[in-house]
CSV table of C-alpha atoms in Angstrom, one decimal:
chain,number,residue,atom,x,y,z
A,1,MET,CA,-12.4,5.2,-21.0
A,2,LEU,CA,-9.0,6.8,-21.1
A,3,GLU,CA,-7.0,6.9,-24.3
A,4,LEU,CA,-3.6,5.2,-24.2
A,5,PRO,CA,-0.6,6.2,-26.4
A,6,PRO,CA,0.1,4.0,-29.4
A,7,LEU,CA,0.7,0.4,-28.3
A,8,PRO,CA,3.5,-1.9,-29.5
A,9,SER,CA,2.3,-4.3,-32.2
A,10,SER,CA,2.3,-7.3,-29.8
A,11,LEU,CA,-0.5,-5.7,-27.7
A,12,HIS,CA,-2.7,-4.4,-30.5
A,13,ALA,CA,-5.2,-7.3,-30.0
A,14,TRP,CA,-5.7,-6.3,-26.4
A,15,HIS,CA,-6.1,-2.5,-27.0
A,16,GLU,CA,-9.7,-2.3,-25.8
A,17,ARG,CA,-9.0,-4.4,-22.7
A,18,LEU,CA,-6.0,-2.2,-21.7
A,19,GLU,CA,-8.0,1.0,-22.2
A,20,SER,CA,-10.8,-0.4,-20.0
A,21,VAL,CA,-8.4,-0.8,-17.0
A,22,ALA,CA,-6.3,2.3,-17.6
A,23,ALA,CA,-6.8,4.9,-14.8
A,24,PRO,CA,-6.1,8.6,-14.4
A,25,CYS,CA,-3.4,9.6,-11.9
A,26,LEU,CA,-1.5,12.7,-11.0
A,27,LEU,CA,2.3,12.5,-11.5
A,28,PHE,CA,5.0,14.9,-10.3
A,29,SER,CA,8.3,16.3,-11.5
A,30,GLY,CA,10.5,17.9,-9.0
A,31,ARG,CA,12.6,21.1,-8.9
A,32,ASP,CA,14.5,22.7,-6.1
A,33,ALA,CA,12.9,25.7,-4.4
A,34,GLU,CA,14.3,28.2,-1.8
A,35,ASP,CA,11.1,29.2,0.1
A,36,PRO,CA,10.5,26.8,2.9
A,37,ASP,CA,7.0,28.2,3.5
A,38,MET,CA,5.8,28.1,-0.1
A,39,PRO,CA,2.3,26.8,-0.9
A,40,GLY,CA,1.8,24.0,-3.4
A,41,CYS,CA,2.8,20.3,-3.5
A,42,ARG,CA,6.3,19.7,-2.2
A,43,TYR,CA,8.6,17.5,-0.2
A,44,GLY,CA,10.4,19.2,2.7
A,45,GLY,CA,10.4,22.8,3.8
A,46,HIS,CA,8.0,23.9,6.6
A,47,PRO,CA,4.6,22.2,6.6
A,48,LEU,CA,1.5,24.2,6.1
A,49,VAL,CA,-0.9,23.1,8.9
A,50,PRO,CA,-3.9,24.4,11.0
A,51,PRO,CA,-3.1,27.3,13.3
A,52,GLY,CA,-1.9,26.3,16.7
A,53,THR,CA,-0.6,22.9,15.6
A,54,GLN,CA,2.2,21.4,17.7
A,55,TRP,CA,4.9,19.4,15.9
A,56,PRO,CA,3.8,15.7,15.8
A,57,ARG,CA,5.6,13.2,17.9
A,58,SER,CA,5.8,9.4,18.0
A,59,PRO,CA,6.8,7.3,21.1
A,60,ARG,CA,10.4,7.6,19.9
A,61,GLY,CA,10.3,11.4,19.6
A,62,LEU,CA,9.7,14.0,16.9
A,63,LEU,CA,8.4,12.9,13.5
A,64,VAL,CA,10.0,14.1,10.3
A,65,PHE,CA,7.9,16.2,7.8
A,66,VAL,CA,7.9,14.3,4.5
A,67,GLY,CA,5.8,16.6,2.4
A,68,GLN,CA,2.4,18.0,1.5
A,69,LEU,CA,-0.3,17.8,-1.1
A,70,ASP,CA,-2.0,21.0,-2.1
A,71,PHE,CA,-5.4,20.0,-3.4
A,72,ALA,CA,-6.2,23.4,-4.9
A,73,GLU,CA,-3.1,23.1,-7.0
A,74,LEU,CA,-4.0,19.5,-8.0
A,75,ALA,CA,-7.6,20.6,-8.9
A,76,ALA,CA,-6.2,23.2,-11.3
A,77,CYS,CA,-4.4,20.5,-13.4
A,78,ARG,CA,-6.8,17.5,-13.2
A,79,GLY,CA,-9.8,19.0,-14.8
A,80,GLU,CA,-12.8,16.6,-14.4
A,81,ALA,CA,-10.7,13.6,-13.6
A,82,LEU,CA,-10.5,12.2,-10.1
A,83,PRO,CA,-13.6,14.1,-8.9
A,84,HIS,CA,-13.6,12.6,-5.4
A,85,LEU,CA,-10.4,14.5,-4.5
A,86,PRO,CA,-10.8,17.7,-2.6
A,87,ASN,CA,-10.7,21.0,-4.5
A,88,ASP,CA,-9.0,22.8,-1.7
A,89,GLY,CA,-7.0,22.2,1.4
A,90,VAL,CA,-3.5,21.0,2.3
A,91,LEU,CA,-2.5,17.5,3.6
A,92,ALA,CA,0.8,17.3,5.4
A,93,LEU,CA,2.5,13.9,6.1
A,94,PHE,CA,4.9,13.3,9.0
A,95,TYR,CA,6.7,10.0,9.4
A,96,ASP,CA,9.4,8.4,11.6
A,97,ALA,CA,12.0,8.4,8.8
A,98,GLN,CA,14.6,6.7,10.9
A,99,GLU,CA,12.6,3.9,12.4
A,100,GLN,CA,10.5,3.5,9.2
A,101,ARG,CA,7.8,1.2,10.4
A,102,TRP,CA,6.3,-1.1,7.8
A,103,GLY,CA,2.6,-0.4,8.6
A,104,ASN,CA,1.8,-4.1,9.2
A,105,ASP,CA,1.2,-3.6,13.0
A,106,PRO,CA,-1.7,-1.6,14.4
A,107,LYS,CA,0.8,0.2,16.7
A,108,ASP,CA,2.6,1.6,13.6
A,109,SER,CA,-0.1,4.3,13.4
A,110,GLN,CA,1.8,6.0,16.3
A,111,TYR,CA,4.8,6.5,13.9
A,112,TRP,CA,3.2,8.7,11.3
A,113,LYS,CA,0.7,11.6,11.2
A,114,LEU,CA,-1.5,13.4,8.7
A,115,LEU,CA,-2.5,17.0,9.3
A,116,TRP,CA,-5.4,18.3,7.2
A,117,THR,CA,-6.3,21.9,6.7
A,118,PRO,CA,-9.5,22.1,4.7
A,119,ARG,CA,-8.7,25.6,3.3
A,120,ARG,CA,-5.3,26.4,2.0
A,121,ASP,CA,-5.6,30.1,2.8
A,122,GLU,CA,-6.1,29.1,6.5
A,123,ALA,CA,-2.9,26.9,6.7
A,124,VAL,CA,0.1,28.4,8.4
A,125,PRO,CA,3.8,27.4,8.1
A,126,LEU,CA,5.2,25.5,11.1
A,127,ALA,CA,9.0,25.8,11.6
A,128,PRO,CA,10.7,22.6,12.7
A,129,PRO,CA,11.9,22.2,16.3
A,130,ARG,CA,15.5,22.8,17.0
A,131,GLU,CA,15.9,19.2,17.9
A,132,LEU,CA,15.1,18.1,14.3
A,133,GLU,CA,17.4,20.8,12.9
A,134,ASP,CA,20.3,19.6,15.1
A,135,ALA,CA,19.7,16.0,13.9
A,136,GLY,CA,19.8,17.1,10.2
A,137,LEU,CA,16.2,16.0,9.8
A,138,ALA,CA,14.5,19.4,9.1
A,139,PHE,CA,14.8,19.4,5.3
A,140,ASP,CA,14.5,23.2,5.2
A,141,LEU,CA,15.0,23.6,1.4
A,142,PRO,CA,11.9,22.1,-0.3
A,143,LEU,CA,11.6,20.1,-3.5
A,144,ARG,CA,8.8,21.6,-5.5
A,145,LEU,CA,6.5,19.0,-6.9
A,146,GLU,CA,4.9,20.1,-10.2
A,147,PRO,CA,1.8,18.0,-11.0
A,148,ARG,CA,0.5,16.8,-14.3
A,149,LEU,CA,-2.4,14.6,-15.2
A,150,GLY,CA,-1.3,11.2,-16.4
A,151,VAL,CA,-2.6,7.7,-17.1
A,152,CYS,CA,-1.5,4.4,-15.6
A,153,LEU,CA,-2.0,0.7,-16.0
A,154,PRO,CA,-2.2,-2.0,-13.3
A,155,ASP,CA,0.2,-4.7,-12.3
A,156,PRO,CA,-0.5,-7.8,-14.5
A,157,GLY,CA,-1.5,-9.7,-11.3
A,158,ASP,CA,-3.9,-7.1,-10.0
A,159,SER,CA,-7.2,-9.0,-9.3
A,160,ARG,CA,-9.2,-5.7,-9.2
A,161,ALA,CA,-8.2,-4.8,-12.8
A,162,PRO,CA,-7.8,-8.1,-14.5
A,163,LEU,CA,-5.6,-8.4,-17.6
A,164,PRO,CA,-5.2,-11.3,-20.0
A,165,ALA,CA,-1.7,-11.9,-18.8
A,166,ASP,CA,-2.2,-15.7,-18.8
A,167,GLU,CA,-2.8,-15.4,-22.6
A,168,TRP,CA,0.4,-13.4,-23.2
A,169,GLY,CA,3.7,-14.7,-24.3
A,170,GLN,CA,7.1,-13.3,-23.2
A,171,GLU,CA,7.0,-10.6,-25.9
A,172,GLN,CA,3.6,-9.3,-24.7
A,173,ALA,CA,4.6,-9.4,-21.1
A,174,ASP,CA,7.9,-7.5,-21.8
A,175,ASP,CA,6.2,-4.9,-24.0
A,176,TYR,CA,3.5,-4.3,-21.3
A,177,ALA,CA,6.1,-3.8,-18.6
A,178,VAL,CA,7.9,-1.2,-20.8
A,179,LEU,CA,4.6,0.6,-21.6
A,180,ARG,CA,3.6,0.7,-18.0
A,181,GLU,CA,6.9,2.2,-17.0
A,182,ARG,CA,6.8,4.7,-19.9
A,183,LEU,CA,3.5,6.0,-18.7
A,184,THR,CA,4.5,6.9,-15.1
A,185,GLY,CA,8.2,6.6,-14.9
A,186,GLY,CA,8.5,3.3,-13.1
A,187,GLU,CA,8.0,1.7,-9.8
A,188,HIS,CA,9.3,4.6,-7.8
A,189,ALA,CA,7.0,7.2,-9.3
A,190,HIS,CA,5.7,10.0,-7.1
A,191,GLN,CA,2.0,9.6,-7.7
A,192,VAL,CA,-1.5,10.6,-6.5
A,193,GLU,CA,-4.3,8.1,-7.2
A,194,GLY,CA,-4.3,5.5,-9.9
A,195,HIS,CA,-2.8,2.1,-9.9
A,196,PRO,CA,0.0,1.6,-7.4
A,197,TRP,CA,3.3,0.2,-8.2
A,198,TRP,CA,3.5,-2.6,-5.6
A,199,ILE,CA,7.0,-3.8,-4.8
A,200,GLN,CA,5.7,-6.7,-2.8
A,201,ASN,CA,2.1,-7.8,-2.3
A,202,ASP,CA,-1.1,-5.8,-2.8
A,203,ALA,CA,-1.2,-3.7,0.4
A,204,ARG,CA,-4.9,-2.9,0.3
A,205,LEU,CA,-5.7,-6.1,2.2
A,206,GLU,CA,-3.0,-5.3,4.7
A,207,ALA,CA,-4.5,-1.9,5.2
A,208,GLN,CA,-8.0,-3.4,5.7
A,209,LEU,CA,-6.8,-5.9,8.3
A,210,VAL,CA,-4.4,-3.7,10.2
A,211,SER,CA,-6.8,-0.8,10.4
A,212,HIS,CA,-9.2,-3.2,12.1
A,213,GLY,CA,-6.6,-4.2,14.7
A,214,LEU,CA,-5.0,-7.3,13.2
A,215,ASN,CA,-1.2,-7.7,13.2
A,216,CYS,CA,-0.1,-8.7,9.7
A,217,GLY,CA,3.6,-9.1,10.5
A,218,GLY,CA,3.3,-12.8,9.8
A,219,SER,CA,1.1,-15.2,7.9
A,220,ARG,CA,-1.2,-15.9,10.9
A,221,GLY,CA,-2.7,-12.4,10.7
A,222,TYR,CA,-4.0,-13.1,7.2
A,223,ALA,CA,-5.2,-16.7,8.0
A,224,SER,CA,-7.4,-16.0,11.0
A,225,PRO,CA,-11.2,-16.3,10.8
A,226,GLU,CA,-11.5,-12.5,11.5
A,227,ALA,CA,-9.2,-11.8,8.6
A,228,ARG,CA,-11.3,-13.8,6.2
A,229,LYS,CA,-14.4,-12.0,7.4
A,230,LEU,CA,-12.7,-8.6,6.8
A,231,GLU,CA,-11.1,-9.5,3.5
A,232,PRO,CA,-14.0,-8.3,1.2
A,233,GLY,CA,-13.5,-4.8,2.6
A,234,ALA,CA,-10.1,-4.6,1.0
A,235,SER,CA,-11.7,-3.6,-2.3
A,236,SER,CA,-12.8,-0.2,-0.9
A,237,TRP,CA,-9.2,0.9,-0.3
A,238,ARG,CA,-7.4,2.9,-2.9
A,239,LEU,CA,-4.0,4.6,-3.4
A,240,LEU,CA,-4.0,8.3,-2.3
A,241,TRP,CA,-0.2,9.0,-2.5
A,242,GLN,CA,2.8,7.0,-3.5
A,243,ILE,CA,6.2,8.3,-2.4
A,244,GLY,CA,9.2,6.6,-4.0
A,245,SER,CA,12.8,6.4,-3.1
A,246,ASP,CA,15.0,8.5,-5.4
A,247,ASP,CA,18.2,10.5,-5.5
A,248,GLN,CA,16.5,13.8,-6.2
A,249,THR,CA,14.3,13.8,-3.1
A,250,GLY,CA,17.0,12.1,-0.9
A,251,PHE,CA,14.4,9.6,0.3
A,252,THR,CA,15.3,6.0,0.8
A,253,TRP,CA,12.5,3.9,2.1
A,254,GLY,CA,13.9,0.6,3.4
A,255,ASP,CA,16.0,-0.9,0.6
A,256,ALA,CA,15.0,1.4,-2.2
A,257,GLY,CA,11.2,1.0,-1.6
A,258,ASN,CA,8.0,3.1,-1.6
A,259,LEU,CA,5.6,4.6,0.9
A,260,TYR,CA,2.0,4.0,0.2
A,261,LEU,CA,-0.7,6.2,1.7
A,262,LEU,CA,-4.0,4.3,1.3
A,263,ILE,CA,-7.5,5.4,2.1
A,264,ARG,CA,-11.0,4.0,1.6
A,265,GLU,CA,-13.0,5.8,-1.0
A,266,GLN,CA,-15.8,6.7,1.4
A,267,ASP,CA,-13.3,8.2,3.8
A,268,LEU,CA,-11.7,10.2,1.1
A,269,ARG,CA,-15.0,11.6,0.0
A,270,ALA,CA,-15.7,12.5,3.6
A,271,ARG,CA,-12.2,14.0,4.1
A,272,ARG,CA,-11.6,11.5,6.9
A,273,PHE,CA,-7.8,11.5,6.5
A,274,ASP,CA,-7.4,10.2,10.0
A,275,ARG,CA,-8.7,6.9,8.7
A,276,ALA,CA,-5.9,6.5,6.1
A,277,TRP,CA,-3.2,4.0,6.5
A,278,LEU,CA,0.6,4.2,5.6
A,279,GLY,CA,2.6,1.3,4.6
A,280,LEU,CA,6.2,0.7,3.4
A,281,GLN,CA,7.4,-1.9,0.9
A,282,CYS,CA,10.9,-2.6,-0.5
A,283,ARG,CA,12.8,-5.5,-2.1
């Protein structure tokens, strides 16, 4: 059980329940850096990838390097928390930052790419192609992401971490919203693991259906007999990385939204990052 900071008086009666659903997460603060090849977690710069890697492409052309997670660096700050994360390796994310596919169509998997290097000391920097530089999409100067271990709370409507929200009045609901934002920085937090800040619906069901070939661009995808059969598997999906829109990074996902990289726990433990799913949500 994780320890929460002092609660507002309106939530004292629910202290044990809130502690039972609190989850560890890794949060980031950013600072500008000048070395585009630097190790560590960052957005932009030159991705660290397996030797011999070609720059990833989509059917529309070259993908944009968004950023990377350095799991050796994350292991150094998380202690015994989140033990299913790798202790080494670099995961680089590429995405069609212009088209910005939603992730609700199985074909959207062609518009993003994850490159996994199991050992950080074997990863090499990959300079962006001239085509990306000419288009202003190379992001040569990285934003250094400095991780810290944090704690987060679920959305009041999260069925996998039930809260007594139906017993709360307006004061409790407002105080909970403030507490939740204070813990992570709000809905556009840059976060690894923990409870996601969904802007629309819980995307874990969408990831489960789309990864099995169902188009969820409309209500019919959710209502089919196949979808109902697959629905229980949504509980195995978890947040790996949440990337928010903000001025410091220069990222704007849709209309001030978030990217969510989701993965099933068994695939994370097996380092099967090729089975992850990327989705976008915005207002």
